[in-house]
Coordinates of C-alpha atoms and ligand atoms in Angstrom, one line a residue:
M1 CA -77.4 -91.1 -53.8
A2 CA -76.5 -90.3 -50.2
E3 CA -80.1 -90.7 -49.3
T4 CA -80.3 -94.1 -51.0
L5 CA -77.2 -95.2 -49.1
V6 CA -78.7 -94.1 -45.8
T7 CA -81.8 -96.0 -46.6
V8 CA -79.9 -99.1 -47.5
V9 CA -77.8 -98.9 -44.3
C10 CA -81.0 -98.4 -42.2
L11 CA -82.7 -101.4 -43.9
L12 CA -79.6 -103.5 -43.4
S13 CA -79.2 -102.6 -39.8
S14 CA -82.8 -103.1 -39.0
A15 CA -82.8 -106.5 -40.8
A16 CA -79.6 -107.4 -38.8
L17 CA -81.3 -106.3 -35.6
T18 CA -84.3 -108.4 -36.4
A19 CA -82.2 -111.3 -37.3
A20 CA -80.2 -111.1 -34.1
R21 CA -83.2 -110.8 -31.9
A22 CA -85.7 -113.0 -33.8
P23 CA -88.4 -113.6 -31.3
H24 CA -89.5 -117.0 -30.1
I25 CA -93.0 -117.7 -31.6
V26 CA -95.6 -119.8 -29.8
F27 CA -98.9 -120.3 -31.5
V28 CA -101.7 -121.8 -29.5
L29 CA -104.6 -122.9 -31.6
A30 CA -107.8 -123.9 -29.8
D31 CA -110.4 -126.2 -31.4
D32 CA -114.0 -125.1 -31.7
F33 CA -113.7 -122.4 -29.0
G34 CA -116.7 -120.0 -29.4
W35 CA -117.0 -116.3 -29.2
Y36 CA -118.9 -116.4 -25.9
D37 CA -116.7 -119.0 -24.3
V38 CA -114.0 -116.7 -23.1
G39 CA -114.3 -114.8 -19.8
Y40 CA -113.4 -111.5 -21.3
H41 CA -116.4 -111.7 -23.7
G42 CA -118.7 -112.0 -20.6
S43 CA -119.0 -115.8 -20.6
E44 CA -120.1 -117.6 -17.5
I45 CA -117.2 -119.9 -18.1
R46 CA -114.1 -118.8 -16.2
T47 CA -110.9 -118.3 -18.1
P48 CA -108.6 -116.4 -15.7
N49 CA -105.4 -117.3 -17.6
L50 CA -106.7 -116.3 -21.0
D51 CA -108.1 -113.1 -19.5
R52 CA -104.9 -112.2 -17.8
V53 CA -102.5 -113.1 -20.6
S54 CA -104.6 -111.3 -23.2
A55 CA -105.1 -108.3 -20.9
G56 CA -101.3 -107.7 -21.0
G57 CA -101.3 -108.1 -24.8
V58 CA -103.6 -107.1 -27.7
R59 CA -107.0 -108.6 -28.0
L60 CA -108.2 -108.9 -31.5
D61 CA -111.9 -107.9 -31.8
N62 CA -112.2 -107.9 -35.5
Y63 CA -110.4 -111.2 -36.1
Y64 CA -111.6 -113.9 -38.5
V65 CA -110.9 -117.6 -39.0
Q66 CA -112.5 -120.1 -41.3
P67 CA -115.7 -121.8 -40.3
I68 CA -114.2 -125.3 -39.9
C69 CA -111.1 -127.1 -38.9
T70 CA -109.0 -128.1 -41.9
P71 CA -109.5 -124.8 -43.8
S72 CA -108.4 -122.6 -40.9
R73 CA -105.2 -124.8 -40.4
N74 CA -104.7 -124.8 -44.1
Q75 CA -104.7 -121.0 -44.3
L76 CA -102.6 -120.6 -41.1
M77 CA -99.9 -122.9 -42.6
T78 CA -100.0 -121.5 -46.2
G79 CA -101.1 -117.8 -45.9
R80 CA -103.4 -118.6 -48.8
Y81 CA -107.1 -118.8 -49.3
Q82 CA -108.6 -122.3 -49.6
I83 CA -109.8 -121.5 -53.1
H84 CA -106.0 -121.4 -54.0
T85 CA -105.2 -124.8 -52.7
G86 CA -108.3 -126.6 -54.0
M87 CA -109.4 -127.2 -50.4
Q88 CA -112.5 -124.9 -50.4
H89 CA -114.8 -127.8 -49.5
Q90 CA -115.1 -129.3 -46.0
I91 CA -112.4 -131.1 -44.0
I92 CA -110.0 -133.9 -44.8
W93 CA -111.7 -137.1 -43.7
P94 CA -109.4 -139.9 -42.4
C95 CA -109.7 -142.1 -45.6
Q96 CA -109.4 -139.3 -48.2
P97 CA -106.2 -139.6 -50.2
Y98 CA -105.1 -135.9 -50.3
C99 CA -103.3 -133.3 -48.2
V100 CA -102.3 -129.7 -48.5
P101 CA -100.7 -129.6 -51.9
L102 CA -97.0 -130.5 -51.6
N103 CA -96.0 -127.5 -53.7
E104 CA -97.3 -125.2 -50.9
K105 CA -94.5 -124.0 -48.6
L106 CA -95.7 -124.1 -45.0
L107 CA -95.1 -121.7 -42.1
P108 CA -92.6 -124.0 -40.3
Q109 CA -90.5 -124.3 -43.6
Y110 CA -90.1 -120.6 -43.8
L111 CA -89.2 -120.3 -40.1
K112 CA -86.8 -123.2 -40.4
E113 CA -85.0 -121.5 -43.2
A114 CA -84.9 -118.4 -41.0
G115 CA -83.0 -120.4 -38.4
Y116 CA -85.8 -121.5 -36.1
A117 CA -86.2 -124.7 -34.2
T118 CA -89.7 -125.8 -35.3
H119 CA -91.9 -128.0 -33.1
M120 CA -95.5 -129.1 -33.3
V121 CA -97.7 -130.5 -30.6
G122 CA -101.3 -131.5 -31.3
K123 CA -103.8 -131.8 -34.1
W124 CA -102.6 -131.8 -37.7
H125 CA -105.6 -132.4 -39.8
L126 CA -103.9 -131.3 -43.0
G127 CA -103.7 -134.7 -44.6
M128 CA -101.7 -137.9 -44.0
Y129 CA -102.4 -140.5 -46.6
K130 CA -98.7 -140.6 -47.5
K131 CA -95.6 -139.8 -45.5
D132 CA -94.8 -136.7 -47.5
C133 CA -97.9 -135.1 -46.1
L134 CA -96.8 -135.5 -42.4
P135 CA -95.8 -132.5 -40.2
T136 CA -92.2 -133.9 -40.0
R137 CA -91.9 -133.8 -43.8
R138 CA -93.4 -130.3 -44.0
G139 CA -91.1 -128.2 -41.9
F140 CA -91.4 -129.4 -38.3
D141 CA -88.3 -130.8 -36.6
T142 CA -90.4 -132.7 -34.1
Y143 CA -94.1 -133.6 -33.8
F144 CA -96.3 -135.1 -31.1
G145 CA -100.0 -135.3 -31.8
Y146 CA -102.8 -136.7 -33.8
L147 CA -103.4 -136.6 -37.5
T148 CA -107.2 -136.6 -37.9
G149 CA -110.0 -134.8 -36.1
S150 CA -112.3 -135.4 -33.1
E151 CA -111.0 -138.2 -31.0
D152 CA -111.3 -139.6 -27.6
Y153 CA -109.4 -137.4 -25.0
Y154 CA -108.3 -140.4 -23.0
T155 CA -107.8 -143.4 -25.4
H156 CA -106.6 -141.1 -28.3
G157 CA -108.6 -143.3 -30.6
H158 CA -110.7 -142.1 -33.5
C159 CA -113.7 -144.0 -35.1
Y160 CA -114.5 -143.6 -38.8
P161 CA -117.0 -145.5 -40.9
I162 CA -115.3 -147.0 -44.0
S163 CA -118.3 -147.5 -46.2
A164 CA -116.5 -149.5 -48.9
L165 CA -115.6 -152.1 -46.2
N166 CA -119.0 -151.8 -44.5
L167 CA -117.4 -151.2 -41.1
T168 CA -116.7 -148.5 -38.6
R169 CA -113.0 -148.6 -37.7
C170 CA -111.9 -147.4 -34.3
A171 CA -108.1 -147.1 -34.0
L172 CA -105.4 -145.1 -32.2
D173 CA -104.4 -141.8 -33.6
L174 CA -101.3 -140.5 -31.8
R175 CA -97.8 -140.1 -33.1
E176 CA -94.4 -139.1 -31.9
G177 CA -92.5 -138.0 -35.0
E178 CA -93.7 -140.5 -37.6
E179 CA -94.0 -143.4 -35.1
V180 CA -97.2 -144.5 -33.4
A181 CA -97.2 -143.4 -29.8
T182 CA -98.6 -146.0 -27.5
G183 CA -98.5 -145.7 -23.7
Y184 CA -100.6 -142.6 -23.3
K185 CA -103.9 -144.3 -22.7
G186 CA -105.8 -142.6 -19.9
V187 CA -103.8 -139.4 -20.0
Y188 CA -106.2 -136.5 -20.7
S189 CA -105.3 -134.9 -24.0
T190 CA -105.3 -131.3 -22.8
E191 CA -102.8 -132.2 -20.0
L192 CA -100.8 -134.5 -22.3
L193 CA -100.4 -131.9 -25.1
S194 CA -99.5 -129.0 -22.7
Q195 CA -97.0 -131.2 -20.9
K196 CA -95.4 -132.1 -24.3
A197 CA -95.3 -128.4 -25.2
I198 CA -93.7 -127.5 -21.8
G199 CA -91.1 -130.3 -22.3
I200 CA -90.1 -128.6 -25.6
I201 CA -89.9 -125.2 -23.9
E202 CA -87.8 -126.5 -21.0
K203 CA -85.3 -128.3 -23.3
H204 CA -85.0 -125.4 -25.8
N205 CA -81.6 -123.8 -26.2
S206 CA -82.4 -120.1 -26.1
D207 CA -79.6 -119.2 -28.5
K208 CA -81.9 -120.4 -31.3
P209 CA -85.3 -118.9 -32.0
L210 CA -88.1 -121.3 -31.2
F211 CA -91.3 -121.8 -33.2
L212 CA -93.8 -123.9 -31.2
Y213 CA -97.2 -124.7 -32.7
V214 CA -99.6 -126.1 -30.1
A215 CA -102.8 -127.2 -31.7
L216 CA -104.8 -128.3 -28.7
Q217 CA -107.6 -130.9 -28.9
A218 CA -109.6 -128.7 -26.5
V219 CA -112.4 -127.8 -26.7
H220 CA -113.7 -130.0 -29.6
A221 CA -116.3 -132.8 -28.9
P222 CA -116.4 -135.4 -27.5
L223 CA -117.4 -133.8 -24.2
Q224 CA -114.9 -135.4 -21.8
V225 CA -113.2 -133.8 -18.8
P226 CA -111.7 -134.8 -15.5
E227 CA -114.0 -134.2 -12.5
R228 CA -111.8 -131.6 -10.9
Y229 CA -112.5 -129.2 -13.8
L230 CA -116.3 -129.8 -13.6
S231 CA -116.9 -129.1 -10.0
P232 CA -116.9 -125.2 -10.3
Y233 CA -119.7 -125.5 -12.8
R234 CA -122.5 -127.2 -10.8
F235 CA -124.5 -124.0 -11.4
I236 CA -124.8 -124.8 -15.2
K237 CA -127.9 -126.8 -15.7
D238 CA -127.3 -127.8 -19.4
T239 CA -125.1 -130.9 -19.3
H240 CA -123.4 -130.2 -22.6
R241 CA -122.5 -126.7 -21.5
R242 CA -121.3 -127.9 -18.1
F243 CA -118.9 -130.4 -19.5
Y244 CA -117.8 -128.0 -22.2
A245 CA -117.1 -125.4 -19.5
G246 CA -114.9 -127.8 -17.7
M247 CA -113.0 -128.5 -20.9
V248 CA -112.5 -124.8 -21.4
S249 CA -111.1 -124.5 -17.8
A250 CA -108.6 -127.3 -18.5
M251 CA -107.6 -125.5 -21.7
D252 CA -107.3 -122.2 -19.9
E253 CA -105.0 -123.9 -17.3
A254 CA -102.9 -125.4 -20.2
V255 CA -102.3 -121.9 -21.6
G256 CA -101.4 -120.6 -18.2
N257 CA -99.0 -123.5 -17.7
I258 CA -97.4 -122.9 -21.1
T259 CA -97.0 -119.2 -20.5
L260 CA -95.5 -119.9 -17.0
A261 CA -93.0 -122.4 -18.6
L262 CA -91.9 -119.7 -21.1
Q263 CA -91.2 -117.3 -18.2
Q264 CA -89.4 -119.9 -16.1
A265 CA -87.2 -120.9 -19.1
G266 CA -86.2 -117.2 -19.5
L267 CA -87.8 -117.1 -23.0
W268 CA -90.8 -114.9 -22.3
E269 CA -89.1 -111.5 -22.7
N270 CA -88.4 -112.3 -26.4
T271 CA -91.6 -114.3 -27.2
V272 CA -94.6 -113.6 -29.3
L273 CA -97.5 -115.7 -28.2
V274 CA -100.6 -115.9 -30.5
F275 CA -103.8 -117.5 -29.2
S276 CA -106.5 -118.3 -31.7
T277 CA -109.5 -120.4 -32.2
D278 CA -109.8 -122.4 -35.4
N279 CA -113.5 -121.6 -35.9
G280 CA -116.7 -120.6 -34.1
G281 CA -118.2 -122.7 -31.3
Q282 CA -120.3 -125.8 -32.0
T283 CA -123.6 -125.2 -30.3
L284 CA -124.5 -128.9 -30.6
S285 CA -121.6 -129.6 -28.2
G286 CA -121.9 -126.9 -25.6
G287 CA -120.2 -124.1 -27.4
S288 CA -121.7 -120.6 -27.7
N289 CA -121.1 -117.6 -30.0
W290 CA -123.7 -115.4 -28.5
P291 CA -124.8 -112.8 -29.6
L292 CA -123.5 -113.7 -33.0
R293 CA -125.6 -115.5 -35.6
G294 CA -124.9 -119.0 -36.7
R295 CA -122.2 -121.3 -35.5
K296 CA -119.2 -123.5 -36.5
G297 CA -119.6 -124.6 -40.1
S298 CA -121.5 -121.5 -41.3
L299 CA -120.4 -118.3 -42.9
W300 CA -122.3 -116.2 -40.4
E301 CA -120.3 -114.3 -37.8
G302 CA -120.8 -117.1 -35.3
G303 CA -118.8 -119.4 -37.6
V304 CA -116.0 -117.1 -38.6
R305 CA -115.5 -114.3 -36.1
G306 CA -112.8 -115.8 -33.8
V307 CA -111.4 -115.4 -30.3
G308 CA -107.8 -114.3 -30.7
F309 CA -105.1 -112.3 -29.1
V310 CA -101.4 -111.7 -29.1
A311 CA -99.3 -111.5 -26.0
S312 CA -95.7 -110.4 -25.9
P313 CA -93.4 -108.0 -24.1
L314 CA -92.4 -106.9 -27.6
L315 CA -95.8 -105.3 -28.3
K316 CA -95.6 -101.5 -28.5
R317 CA -99.2 -100.9 -27.2
P318 CA -99.9 -103.7 -24.7
G319 CA -103.2 -103.7 -23.0
T320 CA -105.2 -102.6 -26.0
V321 CA -108.0 -104.0 -28.1
S322 CA -107.5 -104.0 -31.9
R323 CA -110.6 -103.4 -34.0
E324 CA -108.7 -103.7 -37.2
L325 CA -109.6 -106.4 -39.7
I326 CA -107.3 -109.4 -39.3
H327 CA -107.5 -112.9 -40.7
I328 CA -105.9 -116.2 -39.9
S329 CA -104.1 -116.2 -43.3
D330 CA -102.3 -113.1 -42.1
W331 CA -100.2 -114.9 -39.5
L332 CA -97.9 -116.5 -42.1
P333 CA -96.5 -113.2 -43.5
T334 CA -96.7 -111.6 -40.0
L335 CA -94.7 -114.3 -38.3
V336 CA -92.2 -114.8 -41.1
G337 CA -91.7 -111.1 -41.0
L338 CA -91.0 -111.2 -37.3
A339 CA -88.4 -113.9 -38.0
G340 CA -86.7 -111.3 -40.2
A341 CA -87.4 -113.1 -43.4
I342 CA -89.6 -112.5 -46.4
P343 CA -92.0 -115.2 -47.6
N344 CA -90.2 -116.0 -50.8
T345 CA -92.7 -118.3 -52.4
T346 CA -93.8 -118.4 -56.0
N347 CA -97.4 -119.0 -54.8
P348 CA -98.9 -115.5 -54.2
L349 CA -100.0 -115.0 -50.6
D350 CA -103.5 -113.9 -49.6
G351 CA -102.4 -112.9 -46.1
F352 CA -100.9 -109.6 -45.0
N353 CA -98.2 -108.7 -42.5
V354 CA -100.3 -107.2 -39.7
W355 CA -97.5 -106.8 -37.1
N356 CA -97.7 -103.0 -37.2
T357 CA -101.4 -103.3 -36.8
V358 CA -101.2 -105.6 -33.8
S359 CA -98.2 -104.0 -32.1
N360 CA -98.5 -100.3 -33.0
G361 CA -102.2 -100.0 -33.6
F362 CA -101.7 -99.0 -37.3
A363 CA -104.6 -99.4 -39.8
S364 CA -104.8 -102.9 -41.1
P365 CA -103.3 -103.4 -44.6
R366 CA -106.2 -105.8 -45.2
L367 CA -109.2 -104.1 -46.8
E368 CA -111.0 -107.2 -48.0
L369 CA -111.5 -110.7 -46.8
L370 CA -112.8 -113.6 -48.8
H371 CA -114.5 -115.9 -46.3
N372 CA -114.9 -118.7 -48.8
I373 CA -116.5 -119.8 -52.1
D374 CA -117.7 -123.4 -52.0
P375 CA -120.0 -124.6 -54.8
L376 CA -120.5 -128.0 -53.2
F377 CA -121.5 -126.8 -49.7
T378 CA -124.1 -128.7 -47.7
D379 CA -124.7 -128.3 -44.0
I380 CA -123.7 -131.6 -42.5
A381 CA -124.9 -130.9 -38.9
P382 CA -128.6 -130.6 -37.8
C383 CA -130.0 -127.1 -37.7
P384 CA -133.6 -127.4 -36.2
G385 CA -136.3 -125.8 -38.3
R386 CA -134.0 -124.4 -40.9
E387 CA -134.0 -126.8 -43.8
H388 CA -134.4 -124.1 -46.5
Q389 CA -131.4 -124.8 -48.6
L390 CA -133.5 -126.2 -51.5
T391 CA -136.1 -123.4 -51.6
L392 CA -133.3 -120.9 -51.7
A393 CA -131.6 -122.5 -54.7
E394 CA -134.9 -122.9 -56.5
G395 CA -135.8 -119.3 -56.0
V396 CA -132.6 -118.0 -57.6
S397 CA -133.4 -118.6 -61.3
R398 CA -136.8 -116.9 -60.9
D399 CA -135.5 -113.8 -59.3
S400 CA -133.5 -110.7 -60.3
W401 CA -130.1 -112.4 -59.7
A402 CA -130.4 -114.6 -62.8
N403 CA -128.1 -112.3 -64.7
S404 CA -125.6 -111.7 -61.9
V405 CA -121.9 -112.1 -62.8
F406 CA -121.5 -114.5 -59.9
N407 CA -123.8 -117.5 -59.5
V408 CA -125.6 -116.6 -56.4
S409 CA -126.7 -120.1 -55.6
I410 CA -123.1 -120.7 -54.6
H411 CA -122.3 -120.7 -50.9
A412 CA -119.9 -117.7 -50.6
A413 CA -119.1 -114.7 -48.4
I414 CA -116.9 -111.7 -48.7
R415 CA -116.0 -108.8 -46.5
S416 CA -115.0 -105.4 -47.6
S417 CA -114.4 -102.8 -44.8
N418 CA -117.7 -103.0 -42.9
W419 CA -119.7 -104.7 -45.6
K420 CA -120.3 -108.4 -45.7
L421 CA -122.0 -110.0 -48.6
L422 CA -123.3 -113.6 -48.4
T423 CA -124.6 -115.7 -51.3
G424 CA -126.3 -119.1 -51.5
F425 CA -127.1 -120.9 -48.3
P426 CA -124.6 -119.7 -45.6
G427 CA -125.3 -122.5 -43.2
C428 CA -127.3 -122.8 -39.9
D429 CA -128.6 -119.2 -39.4
I430 CA -130.1 -119.4 -35.9
W431 CA -129.4 -116.8 -33.2
F432 CA -128.7 -119.3 -30.5
P433 CA -129.7 -117.9 -27.1
R434 CA -127.3 -116.9 -24.5
P435 CA -126.4 -119.9 -22.4
G436 CA -128.6 -120.2 -19.3
F437 CA -131.2 -117.7 -20.8
N438 CA -134.6 -118.4 -22.0
R439 CA -134.9 -119.0 -25.7
S440 CA -138.3 -117.4 -26.1
R441 CA -137.2 -114.2 -24.3
S442 CA -133.8 -113.9 -25.9
S443 CA -134.9 -114.4 -29.5
P444 CA -137.8 -112.0 -30.0
F445 CA -137.0 -111.9 -33.8
K446 CA -138.7 -113.8 -36.4
P447 CA -136.0 -113.8 -39.0
D448 CA -136.6 -112.8 -42.6
P449 CA -136.6 -115.7 -45.0
L450 CA -133.1 -116.2 -46.3
K451 CA -132.4 -114.6 -49.7
P452 CA -129.7 -115.7 -52.2
V453 CA -127.9 -112.4 -51.7
M454 CA -127.7 -110.6 -48.4
L455 CA -125.7 -107.6 -47.3
F456 CA -124.9 -106.6 -43.7
N457 CA -123.0 -103.7 -42.2
I458 CA -121.0 -105.7 -39.7
E459 CA -119.7 -102.7 -37.8
K460 CA -123.3 -101.5 -37.1
D461 CA -124.9 -104.9 -37.1
P462 CA -122.5 -107.6 -36.0
E463 CA -125.5 -109.9 -35.3
E464 CA -126.5 -109.8 -39.0
R465 CA -130.1 -109.0 -38.2
E466 CA -130.8 -106.5 -41.0
D467 CA -130.2 -107.4 -44.6
V468 CA -129.5 -104.0 -46.3
S469 CA -128.9 -105.3 -49.9
A470 CA -131.9 -103.4 -51.2
W471 CA -130.5 -100.1 -50.0
F472 CA -127.0 -100.5 -51.4
P473 CA -127.2 -102.0 -54.8
S474 CA -123.8 -100.7 -56.0
V475 CA -122.1 -102.2 -53.0
V476 CA -123.8 -105.5 -53.8
D477 CA -122.7 -105.3 -57.5
N478 CA -119.2 -104.5 -56.5
L479 CA -118.9 -107.4 -54.1
L480 CA -120.5 -109.8 -56.5
S481 CA -117.9 -108.9 -59.1
R482 CA -115.2 -109.3 -56.5
L483 CA -116.6 -112.8 -55.8
H484 CA -116.5 -113.4 -59.5
Q485 CA -112.9 -112.3 -59.7
H486 CA -111.9 -114.6 -56.8
Q487 CA -113.8 -117.5 -58.3
K488 CA -111.8 -117.1 -61.5
S489 CA -108.6 -117.6 -59.6
A490 CA -109.9 -120.7 -57.8
L491 CA -108.5 -124.2 -58.3
P492 CA -110.9 -127.0 -59.0
I493 CA -112.2 -128.5 -55.7
N494 CA -110.1 -131.5 -54.6
F495 CA -112.3 -133.8 -52.5
P496 CA -111.5 -137.4 -53.4
D497 CA -113.5 -140.4 -52.5
D498 CA -112.4 -142.5 -49.5
D499 CA -109.7 -145.0 -50.2
P500 CA -110.5 -148.2 -48.3
R501 CA -106.7 -148.9 -48.1
C502 CA -106.8 -146.4 -45.2
D503 CA -108.0 -149.1 -42.9
P504 CA -105.5 -149.6 -40.1
G505 CA -107.1 -152.9 -39.1
P506 CA -108.2 -153.9 -35.7
T507 CA -104.8 -153.3 -34.0
G508 CA -103.3 -150.6 -36.1
A509 CA -103.3 -146.8 -36.0
W510 CA -104.5 -144.1 -38.4
G511 CA -101.7 -143.0 -40.6
P512 CA -100.2 -143.0 -44.0
W513 CA -101.2 -145.9 -46.2
A514 CA -100.2 -144.9 -49.7
Ligands
NAG601 C1 -122.9 -154.5 -43.6 O1 -122.8 -154.9 -42.2 C2 -124.1 -155.1 -41.6 C3 -123.9 -155.4 -40.1 O2 -122.7 -156.0 -39.9 C4 -124.9 -156.2 -42.3 O3 -126.2 -156.3 -41.7 C5 -125.0 -155.7 -43.8 O4 -125.7 -156.8 -44.5 C6 -123.7 -155.5 -44.4 N1 -123.9 -154.9 -45.7 C7 -123.2 -155.3 -46.8 C8 -123.5 -154.7 -48.1 O5 -122.3 -156.2 -46.7
NAG602 C1 -100.9 -127.2 -15.1 O1 -99.8 -127.3 -14.2 C2 -100.2 -127.9 -12.9 C3 -99.0 -127.8 -12.0 O2 -97.9 -128.5 -12.6 C4 -100.7 -129.3 -13.1 O3 -101.2 -129.8 -11.9 C5 -101.9 -129.2 -14.1 O4 -102.3 -130.5 -14.4 C6 -101.5 -128.6 -15.4 N1 -102.7 -128.4 -16.2 C7 -102.7 -128.8 -17.5 C8 -104.0 -128.6 -18.2 O5 -101.8 -129.3 -18.1
NAG603 C1 -86.2 -118.8 -50.1 O1 -85.1 -118.4 -49.4 C2 -84.4 -119.5 -48.7 C3 -83.2 -118.9 -47.9 O2 -82.5 -118.0 -48.6 C4 -83.9 -120.5 -49.8 O3 -83.2 -121.5 -49.1 C5 -85.1 -121.0 -50.6 O4 -84.7 -121.8 -51.6 C6 -85.9 -119.8 -51.1 N1 -87.1 -120.4 -51.7 C7 -87.7 -119.9 -52.8 C8 -88.9 -120.6 -53.3 O5 -87.2 -119.0 -53.5
NAG604 C1 -124.8 -122.4 -59.7 O1 -124.3 -122.9 -58.5 C2 -125.1 -124.0 -58.0 C3 -124.5 -124.4 -56.7 O2 -123.2 -124.7 -56.8 C4 -125.1 -125.1 -59.1 O3 -125.9 -126.2 -58.6 C5 -125.6 -124.6 -60.4 O4 -125.5 -125.6 -61.4 C6 -124.9 -123.4 -60.8 N1 -125.5 -122.8 -62.0 C7 -124.8 -122.5 -63.1 C8 -125.6 -121.9 -64.2 O5 -123.7 -122.7 -63.2
NAG605 C1 -139.1 -119.3 -20.4 O1 -140.1 -118.2 -20.6 C2 -141.4 -118.7 -20.7 C3 -142.4 -117.6 -21.1 O2 -142.1 -116.4 -20.4 C4 -141.8 -119.3 -19.3 O3 -143.1 -119.9 -19.4 C5 -140.8 -120.5 -19.0 O4 -141.1 -120.9 -17.7 C6 -139.4 -119.9 -19.0 N1 -138.5 -121.0 -18.9 C7 -137.4 -120.9 -18.1 C8 -136.5 -122.2 -18.1 O5 -137.0 -119.9 -17.5

């Protein structure tokens, strides 16, 4: 009895302590920032701010995101796998009438309940066909940003072909709250969004905990950057890579500015800053994930192993590198936990609270990671010389996987400790050469033909060069049955046809139409 009482008192006082000192949370999400694009991974691109801020924090070396944009943001905001929101397929295109299901409770809603001021700046991309889907209706007190994907960094316009109308519509996509924001034409997005974020930091009343989600446009295509960021990169011969490098420098400066603003506002001592990419780099637009295989859009490591770190004076072991398995869906329970709250949702979470892993270096509570299961997958970007999707699917029925519990034609991947199993066509599988290096020298391998089931030991073989499925049949069987279990819990895919009523017309802006 006495012991129980003591426990209760301890729990209460630690909860009270947490509540009293709930940290400010700043989450910076970069777009399409590749593994080899940060200075501390050896890149030729200079990122002094990311290097410095992360050096004082904890760099996440075994950190995973989703291979494309909407899914990563979806999991960040819900703490749940895409198969559990029906969003396992692709991104939300501007005219598709759907959004993250409205019965999902999003991160800012939890934090708002825990007493936070909640602000968002930047890219939403979680659906906007009706007003109830907008960030301001889903937990954010304020919002400044754009609702769709890839847009012009200066005009803030986005072009999309509306096939039912036989036209490509180019229209503004920028909002302040729910209103269209005009008057920012010509202001470079990376500077605009970081200025907006800094404005929020400067105005914030530090008595209240702050949640600021900064979803930068950088460094997604199109390749646009002010000249002053380009000049240090004259030594880069490849034009795409040179522009991309400039864009990374601008983003790096933005993160430096935001960090400085937190310090100047007196918030930094009680701030947890998370930096994460949303997916691997896009090699078609200057990004690099070297030496990892594949790229954005694929389930290879180049698509899903992400640059990420946590910086905070509250970390118990600053200046370390965490090699523990952490996933983007883990931030929701982690950050809600830091807020002193419990994610009291009726929808079961797939994420884990990894604060003790990040801060104290404890073992990760995450033993498994479902990368995705998408029966409708097709690779939508060109992958030169690798159009083997069909041969792969045809081969399946003839081979030994015909009786597998899981349909191995399906694009899927799962990680369990060091093992990673891939089925179906994982997406573009090239080992893209290190930027500036000679393709023929850096890729001596002639890869094995892809098989419908492949197993890699990621710890020993992070480049996914040696499929060891033949040597570990029981691991393969186990992981196939895990995929089968996960697939049984999946919602049907929601991927509706375009609704031509989305058309904002020649002078309108992208936004809710229903
Ligand atoms: C679509 O527009 C193009 C060019 O404006 C035109 O050539 C074509 O005939 C149109 N197609 C239909 C089905 O209206
Ligand atoms: C960072 O702050 C400096 C000084 O105010 C400013 O000149 C620069 O444009 C800012 N950079 C970005 C990317 O916002
Ligand atoms: C979660 O807790 C908050 C604060 O106590 C409460 O307002 C909310 O209704 C709860 N939500 C659920 C789904 O239980
Ligand atoms: C297996 O999955 C593939 C790809 O999604 C699909 O085309 C095929 O119909 C499935 N086969 C069975 C037996 O369900
Ligand atoms: C790449 O290597 C090949 C073969 O060694 C050589 O002929 C070619 O000049 C090299 N190209 C560059 C750009 O270094």
